Amino acid sequence: MPSTLYLIDAYAQIFRAYYAIRGGMHSPVTSEPTHAVFGVTGMLLKLLSQYRPQYVAVAVDPPGPTFRDELYGDYKATRGATPEDLRAQIPRIFELVELFGIPLISYPGLEADDVIGCITRRVLADPSCADLRVRIVSKDKDLAQLIGPRVSLFDVHTDAEMDAAALLEARGVRPDQVVDLLALTGDSVDNVPGVEGIGPKTAAQLLQEHDSIEGIYEHIDAIKGKRRENLERARETLPLFRRLVTLQCEVDVGFSLEATRLRPLNLPRILALFQQLGFNRFQEEARRLAEEERRAGLDIESGSNGLAAGTPAVEIESYGAADYRAVTTAEALRETIERLRAAPMIAVDTETTGLGHDARLCGVSLAWEEGSGVYVPVRSPESDGHLAEEAVLNALRPVLEDEAVPKCGHNLKFDAHVLLRGGVRLRGVRFDSMLAASLLDPGQGSARLDNLALSLLNYRMIPITQLIGEGSEQVTMEAVPLAKVTPYAAEDADVALRLWRVLTPRLEEQGMAALLRDVEAPLSTVLAEMEANGILCDPEELERQGRELGARVEELKAMIHAAAGCEFDINSTRQLAEVLFDRIGLKAGKRTKTGRSTDVEVLEKLAAEEDRLDPRTAVPRLVLAYRQLAKLISTYLTSLSQSIRPSTGRIHTTFHQLVTATGRLASHGPNLQNIPVRTDVGRQIRKAFHAPEGHRLLCADYSQIELRLLAHLSQDAALLEAFHNDWDIHAAVASQVFDVPLDQVTRELRAQAKTINFGIIYGVTPYGLARRIEGMDVAAAGQLIADYRARYPGIDAFLQRCVQKALADGYVTTLLGRRRAIPEIHSTNAQTRGLGERLAINSVVQGSAADLIKVAMVHVQRRVDRESLPVKMLLQIHDELVFETPAEGARARADAVCQEMERAMELSVPLKVECGIGRDWLSAK
């Protein structure tokens, strides 16, 4: 039976997945969008499990122009920018492709279709591949020109295969006529015009009658009317269109059939990534596939199995002559420390027995010159081949804890965690290649060290599987002989040092070198200590609140059934819709693919129209309350209890620095950023978080920080005056906008001013403002926004500057230079373009707020270190920091924290921090 080579058109599958699964999917860990990744993953699992390909490769479009752009300046000119939420998923998709054992192949100047054409022609011309079939995994009409006796198009989703017979039936042409068909019809996606008035059916008919474009023009006299006129008009340009749609198949792209032989999937990393992305349903499929591969005897091959996207087929550098040494004696360690002290930058890395919080240190890697590095082991199979852990850490501590010794690395938060468990507090971090890559390309999603080495240094690193193996045969690092660990471990530090040299100029060019050096890099070690500190949480208090809310949920359930006059599943969208719209007769709002919507927006609108004389109309209001309490129980009370680590009695959330578009911190395991604060019931959850006996929690919260930043950024005179005079800012704005004396501002007017104050930061529309202010229609909301902008012309000018900056540069920047790309600003769709304008505004203000709180965290920790204050930073929640300190002297330490936070940035208005002290988070807040 002949073998088959499967060639996958990467972007065809990516865009299909993106548009087939319309958003709504995000990683529970990093909050990154995942719906396109999910779709492509499902496709790969199906292909590998059902069709068991022996050879498979993924063709990728490289960055930059292709030969078609040189031929035709307007080629693809009508294509909009790649959606931001898709762009963020593409690196994840490529990462998964490689973990599945599939190579990525691209070539400069050629599109993926051309690469597929080159490979196909190479296979057909190679006598050694005479028995090999080619299945092109794509429905792209351009690729149909490659169909032949051994070549077909294959839709893995529907299992449909298109050969020459199927092509003729579907499109009315032979494979050799496909190019002429495409030239005649054009391609709106690629902006190839074609012949006016000639669609696929007409073009197929002409080709059936005249065989080719040449044949058409040979018999042009037989063609009548407008069709002939259009063909005559296009006669001079058709050769160009033909060249644009013809695949370039004659380039040697460095293809090797053996390089496409399917390698075993990297199950441990795939499962870890699935867990991070929330792909629970795929985990068992991956395990089953790995077991099938094992039974089939698929040889395990280590190393990267393909080229990174955009990399031509060239030789990859390796450090065969690198100077990597193990430090195993006290004298060698002393010499190493002397050299570290004299180095302008040292790279630090650790090797451990695992990745969990209980992982043990195996050794420390250090590098200070490119092409060399040392590994200081503390655990290895050779009992006399390493120094004791305590001795090594004691010797390295003065250097590692010295703020004046500059350090770099990759994902140093992890290494700081490891060193903390050994009693060493890493300080002096100036650069982190993972953070640097994320700042330079915020949408990339993943910035692994080996990927950066390959893409930026053209260097392939030693894969960890060469050391510890995979699957059931996997061992921990402490069991690997020192001769194998040393080059692997030292290489990590060496590559991190090289990336520091390569990425620093790029950061400087984009104005973000100081942001990384002074804020993000040192913050990584602060976050490591916060994660290690954790915060005490009382499971009994959570259980007590859960019981109370559970009883209230049952009461609401009974009230809903009584009001509706029937029992039904309140959690069923279909049954709830039937009760609301069919039984009660309320007016249905928007519809979804599955039927009439009962989301929060619909219920809030229905609740606002409640008729007090008709008890049935209370159902929407009661369902909203029911859902709120049910969510509190399931999302917070239950998950928080499960998140308490038994060994400490604390919740140790994980903080992420650069996964949000604005730069704000995110947390997971659990996500403490979203603990409710707007309702009394939600706020009660904070009561479960408390200080240990004899200690207190300090809660330091920036007051109206985004509005203060807006005043500074806009330099609006009225807003500056209000903050300098320490007026109630919302009352002051109400006085201006509604033209009433300050002492006559009512609670209602103040509330409206507060709503528009914060709405302006988010680029609020009249419709959005009307939704937020009860009883206000869109016209009145529009007038309110107009009045606001008239009274605060500096703010209006600032908003316009943000939009113009995004239009001119494609991005906006924060106070510290953090960039956010705004591709939506150039959209031809008015709604998407409006979104881009709002993002341009709030990214500057929110991003600057993120800059500020991060600077404050670094400054506070440095003061704590400098003065040896008994203060532990535990949490960062938006504009709030939570600390733990002994009860005695707590007020003085709270004042010190406030001083550092208020001095974090020099703005045109004073920064103000409110600090509370209490036994638990609720009372401190």
PDB file of C-alpha atoms in Angstrom, residues 27 143-144 192 250 365 390 415 486 498-499 512 559 582 594-595 621 738 904:
ATOM      1  CA  SER A  27      -7.182  30.192  28.764  1.00  0.00           C
ATOM      2  CA  LEU A 143      -4.112  24.469  -4.910  1.00  0.00           C
ATOM      3  CA  ALA A 144      -6.474  22.602  -7.234  1.00  0.00           C
ATOM      4  CA  VAL A 192      -6.713  39.954  -8.313  1.00  0.00           C
ATOM      5  CA  GLU A 250      10.280  25.407  -9.396  1.00  0.00           C
ATOM      6  CA  SER A 365      23.789  27.663  35.855  1.00  0.00           C
ATOM      7  CA  GLU A 390      23.714  24.532  51.497  1.00  0.00           C
ATOM      8  CA  ASP A 415      14.288  30.616  39.205  1.00  0.00           C
ATOM      9  CA  THR A 486      26.214  20.248  32.252  1.00  0.00           C
ATOM     10  CA  ARG A 498      23.120  36.154  24.132  1.00  0.00           C
ATOM     11  CA  LEU A 499      19.443  37.139  23.969  1.00  0.00           C
ATOM     12  CA  MET A 512      11.013  50.086  26.161  1.00  0.00           C
ATOM     13  CA  MET A 559     -39.593  32.527  44.242  1.00  0.00           C
ATOM     14  CA  ASP A 582     -43.751  32.001  25.562  1.00  0.00           C
ATOM     15  CA  THR A 594     -28.902  28.193  19.636  1.00  0.00           C
ATOM     16  CA  GLY A 595     -32.038  30.311  19.999  1.00  0.00           C
ATOM     17  CA  ARG A 621     -34.872  40.300  38.203  1.00  0.00           C
ATOM     18  CA  PHE A 738     -24.463  70.241  34.724  1.00  0.00           C
ATOM     19  CA  ALA A 904       6.249  56.075  42.498  1.00  0.00           C
TER      20      ALA A 904
END
